[in-house]
Short mmCIF file of C-alpha atoms and ligand atoms in Angstrom, two decimals:
data_model
loop_
_atom_site.label_atom_id
_atom_site.label_comp_id
_atom_site.label_asym_id
_atom_site.label_seq_id
_atom_site.Cartn_x
_atom_site.Cartn_y
_atom_site.Cartn_z
CA MET A 19 68.12 -98.64 19.34
CA LEU A 20 71.34 -99.59 21.07
CA SER A 21 73.29 -96.88 19.31
CA SER A 22 70.72 -94.22 20.17
CA LEU A 23 70.82 -95.33 23.81
CA LEU A 24 74.61 -95.16 23.71
CA SER A 25 74.61 -91.70 22.22
CA PHE A 26 72.10 -90.59 24.85
CA ILE A 27 74.41 -91.86 27.59
CA LEU A 28 77.40 -90.15 25.99
CA LEU A 29 75.43 -86.94 25.68
CA ALA A 30 74.40 -87.17 29.34
CA ILE A 31 78.00 -87.75 30.40
CA SER A 32 79.33 -84.84 28.36
CA TYR A 33 76.52 -82.58 29.65
CA GLN A 34 77.46 -83.45 33.22
CA ALA A 35 81.14 -82.80 32.52
CA THR A 36 80.32 -79.37 31.07
CA THR A 37 78.09 -78.24 33.91
CA SER A 38 80.37 -79.47 36.66
CA SER A 39 83.45 -77.79 35.19
CA ALA A 40 81.54 -74.52 34.73
CA LEU A 41 80.74 -74.26 38.45
CA PRO A 42 83.19 -74.01 41.33
CA SER A 43 83.05 -77.47 42.90
CA HIS A 44 82.95 -76.11 46.49
CA ARG A 45 79.72 -74.19 46.01
CA PRO A 46 76.45 -76.08 46.52
CA LEU A 47 74.13 -75.59 43.52
CA SER A 48 71.35 -74.18 45.69
CA SER A 49 73.36 -71.34 47.30
CA LYS A 50 72.61 -67.80 46.22
CA PRO A 51 75.20 -65.03 46.27
CA ALA A 52 75.26 -62.63 49.19
CA ALA A 53 73.66 -59.18 48.99
CA PHE A 54 74.69 -56.56 51.55
CA PHE A 55 72.36 -53.77 52.60
CA LEU A 56 74.26 -51.22 54.67
CA ALA A 57 72.28 -49.31 57.30
CA GLY A 58 74.01 -46.54 59.19
CA ASP A 59 75.06 -42.92 59.53
CA SER A 60 77.57 -40.81 57.57
CA THR A 61 80.47 -43.08 58.61
CA THR A 62 78.89 -45.79 56.44
CA ALA A 63 77.45 -43.47 53.76
CA THR A 64 78.56 -42.68 50.21
CA GLN A 65 81.18 -39.91 49.89
CA SER A 66 79.54 -36.47 49.57
CA SER A 67 80.24 -32.95 50.81
CA GLY A 68 78.57 -33.78 54.12
CA GLY A 69 79.78 -37.27 54.85
CA GLY A 70 81.45 -40.43 53.72
CA GLY A 71 82.20 -43.76 55.35
CA TRP A 72 83.44 -47.27 54.65
CA GLY A 73 80.37 -48.51 52.73
CA ASP A 74 81.25 -47.67 49.14
CA GLY A 75 84.84 -48.87 49.47
CA PHE A 76 83.50 -52.16 50.85
CA ILE A 77 80.97 -52.55 48.03
CA ASN A 78 83.35 -51.46 45.26
CA THR A 79 86.38 -53.54 46.13
CA THR A 80 85.60 -56.57 48.32
CA LEU A 81 82.54 -58.34 46.82
CA HIS A 82 83.00 -61.35 44.51
CA ASN A 83 81.24 -64.29 42.84
CA GLY A 84 78.05 -62.41 42.04
CA ALA A 85 77.67 -60.73 45.45
CA THR A 86 76.21 -57.24 45.47
CA GLY A 87 75.68 -54.37 47.88
CA LYS A 88 73.73 -51.17 48.41
CA ASN A 89 74.69 -48.33 50.73
CA PHE A 90 71.81 -46.86 52.77
CA GLY A 91 74.06 -44.80 55.07
CA HIS A 92 72.37 -41.48 55.82
CA ASN A 93 74.33 -38.42 56.94
CA GLY A 94 73.37 -37.37 60.47
CA ALA A 95 71.23 -40.44 61.12
CA THR A 96 70.50 -41.84 64.56
CA THR A 97 68.72 -45.11 65.39
CA VAL A 98 65.60 -42.97 65.86
CA SER A 99 65.75 -40.80 62.72
CA PHE A 100 66.72 -43.72 60.47
CA ARG A 101 63.45 -45.44 61.30
CA ALA A 102 61.27 -42.32 61.55
CA GLY A 103 62.56 -40.92 58.24
CA GLY A 104 61.76 -44.07 56.27
CA ASP A 105 65.32 -45.28 55.55
CA TRP A 106 64.83 -48.42 57.61
CA SER A 107 61.76 -49.55 55.70
CA TRP A 108 63.74 -49.09 52.46
CA VAL A 109 66.51 -51.30 53.83
CA LEU A 110 64.04 -54.03 54.81
CA GLY A 111 62.13 -53.66 51.52
CA ASN A 112 65.29 -53.97 49.44
CA ALA A 113 66.51 -56.95 51.46
CA SER A 114 63.14 -58.63 51.01
CA ALA A 115 63.02 -57.89 47.26
CA SER A 116 66.47 -59.49 46.86
CA LEU A 117 65.36 -62.85 48.29
CA PRO A 118 64.57 -64.62 44.99
CA SER A 119 68.15 -64.13 43.74
CA TYR A 120 70.30 -63.40 46.80
CA ASN A 121 71.04 -64.32 50.38
CA PRO A 122 70.60 -60.93 52.09
CA TYR A 123 72.70 -59.51 54.94
CA VAL A 124 72.00 -56.20 56.67
CA THR A 125 74.85 -54.37 58.42
CA ILE A 126 73.77 -52.01 61.20
CA GLN A 127 76.16 -49.30 62.40
CA PHE A 128 75.00 -46.31 64.44
CA GLY A 129 76.32 -44.33 67.40
CA HIS A 130 78.17 -41.22 66.17
CA ASN A 131 74.97 -39.13 66.24
CA ASP A 132 73.00 -41.11 68.84
CA GLN A 133 75.65 -40.21 71.43
CA LYS A 134 75.39 -36.44 70.84
CA PRO A 135 73.50 -34.70 73.68
CA ALA A 136 71.24 -32.91 71.18
CA ALA A 137 69.86 -36.27 70.01
CA ASN A 138 68.59 -36.97 73.54
CA ILE A 139 68.87 -40.74 73.08
CA SER A 140 69.87 -42.64 76.20
CA ILE A 141 72.23 -45.59 76.00
CA ALA A 142 69.35 -47.84 77.08
CA GLU A 143 67.19 -46.53 74.23
CA PHE A 144 70.06 -46.85 71.72
CA THR A 145 70.61 -50.45 72.80
CA ALA A 146 66.91 -51.30 72.56
CA ASN A 147 66.70 -49.69 69.10
CA LEU A 148 69.57 -51.87 67.84
CA VAL A 149 67.93 -55.00 69.28
CA GLN A 150 64.71 -54.09 67.45
CA PHE A 151 66.64 -53.56 64.17
CA VAL A 152 68.05 -57.08 64.55
CA LYS A 153 64.56 -58.53 65.05
CA ASP A 154 63.21 -56.66 62.01
CA VAL A 155 66.02 -58.00 59.81
CA ARG A 156 65.39 -61.57 60.96
CA ASN A 157 61.73 -61.18 60.05
CA VAL A 158 62.61 -60.44 56.38
CA PRO A 159 64.24 -63.08 56.69
CA ALA A 160 67.80 -61.77 56.34
CA THR A 161 70.97 -62.00 58.40
CA PRO A 162 71.77 -59.02 60.66
CA ILE A 163 75.37 -58.00 61.39
CA LEU A 164 75.90 -55.39 64.09
CA VAL A 165 78.93 -53.18 63.47
CA THR A 166 80.51 -51.02 66.19
CA SER A 167 81.26 -47.39 65.26
CA LEU A 168 84.19 -46.55 62.99
CA SER A 169 86.78 -44.68 65.08
CA ARG A 170 87.18 -40.93 64.71
CA ARG A 171 90.73 -39.82 63.91
CA ASN A 172 91.32 -37.51 66.89
CA TYR A 173 94.56 -38.20 68.76
CA GLU A 174 95.93 -37.21 72.17
CA ASN A 175 99.59 -37.13 73.08
CA THR A 176 100.52 -39.69 75.71
CA THR A 177 103.82 -40.94 77.09
CA ASP A 178 103.50 -43.80 74.56
CA GLY A 179 103.09 -41.31 71.72
CA PRO A 180 99.92 -40.19 69.96
CA ARG A 181 96.88 -42.36 70.73
CA ILE A 182 93.29 -42.24 69.46
CA VAL A 183 90.85 -40.53 71.83
CA GLU A 184 88.32 -43.22 72.75
CA ASN A 185 85.21 -41.08 72.41
CA LEU A 186 82.92 -43.83 71.09
CA ALA A 187 83.37 -46.25 74.00
CA ASP A 188 79.79 -45.81 75.27
CA VAL A 189 78.04 -46.63 71.98
CA THR A 190 80.54 -49.39 71.21
CA ALA A 191 79.81 -51.13 74.52
CA ALA A 192 76.08 -50.66 73.91
CA ALA A 193 76.24 -52.20 70.42
CA ILE A 194 78.09 -55.22 71.82
CA ASN A 195 75.51 -55.46 74.59
CA ALA A 196 72.70 -55.32 71.98
CA ALA A 197 74.42 -58.09 69.97
CA GLN A 198 74.65 -60.26 73.09
CA GLN A 199 71.01 -59.61 74.04
CA ALA A 200 69.82 -60.45 70.52
CA GLY A 201 72.25 -63.34 69.96
CA CYS A 202 73.48 -61.49 66.87
CA THR A 203 76.86 -61.69 65.15
CA TYR A 204 78.86 -58.49 65.43
CA ILE A 205 82.13 -57.12 64.15
CA ASN A 206 84.10 -54.79 66.37
CA LEU A 207 85.02 -52.16 63.80
CA ASN A 208 85.59 -49.56 66.54
CA GLN A 209 88.36 -51.63 68.14
CA ALA A 210 89.92 -52.72 64.85
CA SER A 211 89.91 -49.22 63.32
CA GLU A 212 91.31 -47.71 66.52
CA ASN A 213 94.10 -50.31 66.60
CA TYR A 214 95.06 -49.57 63.00
CA LEU A 215 94.94 -45.79 63.53
CA ASN A 216 97.15 -46.11 66.63
CA GLU A 217 99.64 -48.14 64.60
CA ILE A 218 99.90 -45.72 61.68
CA GLY A 219 99.71 -42.45 63.70
CA PRO A 220 98.08 -39.09 63.01
CA ASP A 221 99.97 -37.84 59.94
CA ASP A 222 99.10 -40.89 57.87
CA ALA A 223 95.61 -41.19 59.39
CA TYR A 224 94.73 -37.64 58.29
CA THR A 225 95.31 -38.59 54.62
CA TYR A 226 91.98 -40.48 54.85
CA ASN A 227 90.11 -37.31 55.93
CA LEU A 228 87.21 -36.25 53.71
CA ASN A 229 88.74 -32.77 53.88
CA PRO A 230 91.80 -31.61 55.87
CA THR A 231 89.85 -30.69 59.01
CA ASP A 232 87.26 -33.50 58.96
CA TYR A 233 88.57 -36.21 61.30
CA THR A 234 85.36 -38.25 61.18
CA HIS A 235 84.49 -38.84 57.52
CA LEU A 236 86.50 -40.72 54.93
CA ASN A 237 87.59 -39.78 51.42
CA ASP A 238 87.51 -42.44 48.65
CA GLU A 239 90.89 -43.88 49.64
CA GLY A 240 89.88 -44.05 53.29
CA SER A 241 86.64 -45.72 52.27
CA ILE A 242 88.59 -48.39 50.41
CA VAL A 243 90.99 -49.02 53.31
CA PHE A 244 88.30 -49.19 56.00
CA GLY A 245 85.88 -51.01 53.67
CA ASN A 246 88.55 -53.68 53.33
CA LEU A 247 88.96 -53.72 57.11
CA VAL A 248 85.23 -54.49 57.37
CA ALA A 249 85.76 -57.35 54.91
CA VAL A 250 88.63 -58.69 57.04
CA LEU A 251 86.43 -58.60 60.15
CA MET A 252 83.45 -60.20 58.38
CA ASN A 253 85.67 -63.06 57.28
CA GLN A 254 86.53 -63.64 60.93
CA ASN A 255 83.00 -63.54 62.37
CA VAL A 256 80.28 -63.96 59.77
CA THR A 257 79.74 -67.55 58.69
CA GLY A 258 79.08 -68.24 55.03
CA VAL A 259 80.37 -65.00 53.49
CA GLY A 260 83.90 -66.21 52.72
CA GLU A 261 83.21 -66.91 49.09
CA TYR A 262 81.55 -63.54 48.50
CA VAL A 263 83.59 -61.11 50.60
CA SER A 264 87.35 -60.98 50.35
CA PRO A 265 89.60 -58.07 51.11
CA GLU A 266 92.29 -57.07 48.64
CA GLU A 267 95.39 -58.96 49.71
CA GLU A 268 97.73 -55.96 49.90
CA ILE A 269 95.31 -54.01 52.07
CA ALA A 270 94.58 -56.93 54.39
CA GLU A 271 98.31 -57.47 54.80
CA ALA A 272 98.98 -53.80 55.58
CA ILE A 273 96.17 -53.81 58.15
CA SER A 274 97.39 -56.98 59.85
CA GLU A 275 100.94 -55.60 60.01
CA GLY A 276 99.78 -52.16 61.17
CA VAL A 277 101.43 -50.53 58.17
CA TYR A 278 100.05 -47.43 56.42
CA TYR A 279 98.37 -48.07 53.06
CA PHE A 280 97.06 -45.49 50.61
CA PRO A 281 95.34 -46.81 47.47
CA GLU A 282 96.95 -45.20 44.43
CA GLY A 283 94.79 -44.34 41.46
CA CYS A 284 91.70 -46.39 40.97
CA GLU A 285 91.33 -49.66 42.87
CA GLY A 286 87.72 -50.66 42.47
CA GLU A 287 86.47 -52.52 39.42
CA PHE A 288 83.69 -49.90 39.15
CA CYS A 289 85.91 -46.81 39.25
C1 LIG B 23 64.85 -49.72 47.86
O1 LIG B 23 65.50 -48.55 48.26
C2 LIG B 23 65.20 -47.42 47.47
C3 LIG B 23 66.04 -46.27 47.98
O2 LIG B 23 67.37 -46.54 47.72
C4 LIG B 23 63.72 -47.09 47.56
O3 LIG B 23 63.42 -46.02 46.69
C5 LIG B 23 62.93 -48.30 47.15
O4 LIG B 23 61.57 -48.03 47.39
C6 LIG B 23 63.35 -49.51 47.98
N1 LIG B 23 62.65 -50.69 47.50
C7 LIG B 23 61.82 -51.40 48.27
C8 LIG B 23 61.20 -52.60 47.63
O5 LIG B 23 61.60 -51.11 49.43
C1 LIG B 24 64.58 -36.23 76.19
O1 LIG B 24 63.94 -37.50 76.17
C2 LIG B 24 63.16 -37.73 77.34
C3 LIG B 24 62.69 -39.19 77.31
O2 LIG B 24 62.16 -39.51 76.04
C4 LIG B 24 62.01 -36.74 77.39
O3 LIG B 24 61.23 -36.95 78.54
C5 LIG B 24 62.59 -35.34 77.41
O4 LIG B 24 61.55 -34.39 77.32
C6 LIG B 24 63.55 -35.10 76.24
N1 LIG B 24 64.25 -33.83 76.40
C7 LIG B 24 64.37 -32.96 75.43
C8 LIG B 24 65.14 -31.74 75.72
O5 LIG B 24 63.90 -33.16 74.30
C1 LIG B 25 100.98 -33.78 69.95
O1 LIG B 25 102.35 -33.42 69.81
C2 LIG B 25 102.70 -33.02 68.48
C3 LIG B 25 104.20 -32.86 68.39
O2 LIG B 25 104.71 -32.21 69.51
C4 LIG B 25 101.92 -31.75 68.14
O3 LIG B 25 102.24 -31.32 66.84
C5 LIG B 25 100.45 -32.05 68.23
O4 LIG B 25 99.68 -30.88 68.00
C6 LIG B 25 100.07 -32.61 69.59
N1 LIG B 25 98.69 -33.09 69.52
C7 LIG B 25 97.81 -32.85 70.46
C8 LIG B 25 96.45 -33.42 70.23
O5 LIG B 25 98.06 -32.22 71.47
C1 LIG B 26 83.76 -61.57 66.83
O1 LIG B 26 82.78 -61.76 67.81
C2 LIG B 26 83.31 -61.97 69.13
C3 LIG B 26 82.17 -62.25 70.07
O2 LIG B 26 81.43 -63.35 69.61
C4 LIG B 26 84.08 -60.76 69.56
O3 LIG B 26 84.68 -60.99 70.83
C5 LIG B 26 85.16 -60.43 68.55
O4 LIG B 26 85.75 -59.20 68.89
C6 LIG B 26 84.57 -60.35 67.15
N1 LIG B 26 85.66 -60.26 66.19
C7 LIG B 26 85.75 -59.32 65.27
C8 LIG B 26 86.83 -59.50 64.30
O5 LIG B 26 85.02 -58.36 65.22
C1 LIG B 27 82.62 -46.58 44.13
O1 LIG B 27 82.17 -46.75 42.80
C2 LIG B 27 81.39 -45.65 42.34
C3 LIG B 27 80.79 -46.06 41.00
O2 LIG B 27 81.79 -46.29 40.07
C4 LIG B 27 82.29 -44.45 42.25
O3 LIG B 27 81.54 -43.33 41.78
C5 LIG B 27 82.82 -44.13 43.63
O4 LIG B 27 83.77 -43.08 43.56
C6 LIG B 27 83.51 -45.36 44.23
N1 LIG B 27 83.80 -45.05 45.63
C7 LIG B 27 84.76 -45.65 46.29
C8 LIG B 27 84.95 -45.19 47.70
O5 LIG B 27 85.45 -46.53 45.84
#
């Protein structure tokens, strides 16, 4: 009787030792890994002949500890077409379906197409559409992250040398305004990407072009660099993602020093 009690206690102790050493001690047992659902236009989307943004580079190279991601970026999308065409309900549906196993986040980045005159979307309407996206995400319930528009790589010559043309200032200000109205976390990708592009200059910046004359969309290497920039910014502003999102050290260092970086060969674990 005594010996069986003793062996039970020993078994219980060794079981506890095994489970506690198998789990990182800083993670509460109840926490689920993060899942990122990326809503946006072609500057978020998967690389294709018609577009390519930061989304796949972010998903392929910065997620850890069981975190996952899915890119819903749609070439040519505005805040109006993304909802009307059904993409938005897919984003919400996928975020909702992930709930049993994940803690879902939805990134929201629009503006490149909304600002085009042909879209006929006023800044007030754009802002209201973003605020509504935030509300919809919270209803899932998931965590919304507003993202200001990735900078285009068009430069103008100034007395200080070549500088990025700030042609996304209107939609950037509107996205920040929407974040403030909705009390939503945002990352200022427009500012951070512009700063980096000003540091490295046009010749290096153009190596991220999807094709030599496309100064808007990113090739795979550009996706990795700017996807890692998004990870850097998320670590600064989004609480709770630190364990799941971490930029590659070399890229984060190059970005913080304003030094050009071009991923050589294959960087992502999925390539
Ligand atoms: C998830 O998104 C895909 C498109 O990528 C869509 O076909 C599917 O219906 C979505 N799932 C849900 C539950 O909404
Ligand atoms: C632009 O949108 C406004 C407001 O929705 C509408 O009244 C107007 O007819 C639209 N113009 C064009 C050219 O579609
Ligand atoms: C800026 O100046 C450089 C060097 O003189 C020139 O090659 C380039 O085309 C100019 N860029 C613009 C946008 O004017
Ligand atoms: C984080 O959010 C604050 C506003 O709350 C903003 O001023 C700042 O630019 C954001 N930082 C990054 C890295 O995007
Ligand atoms: C991301 O991974 C997919 C799947 O392996 C690959 O086809 C794609 O080229 C990668 N893209 C980037 C930008 O890393």
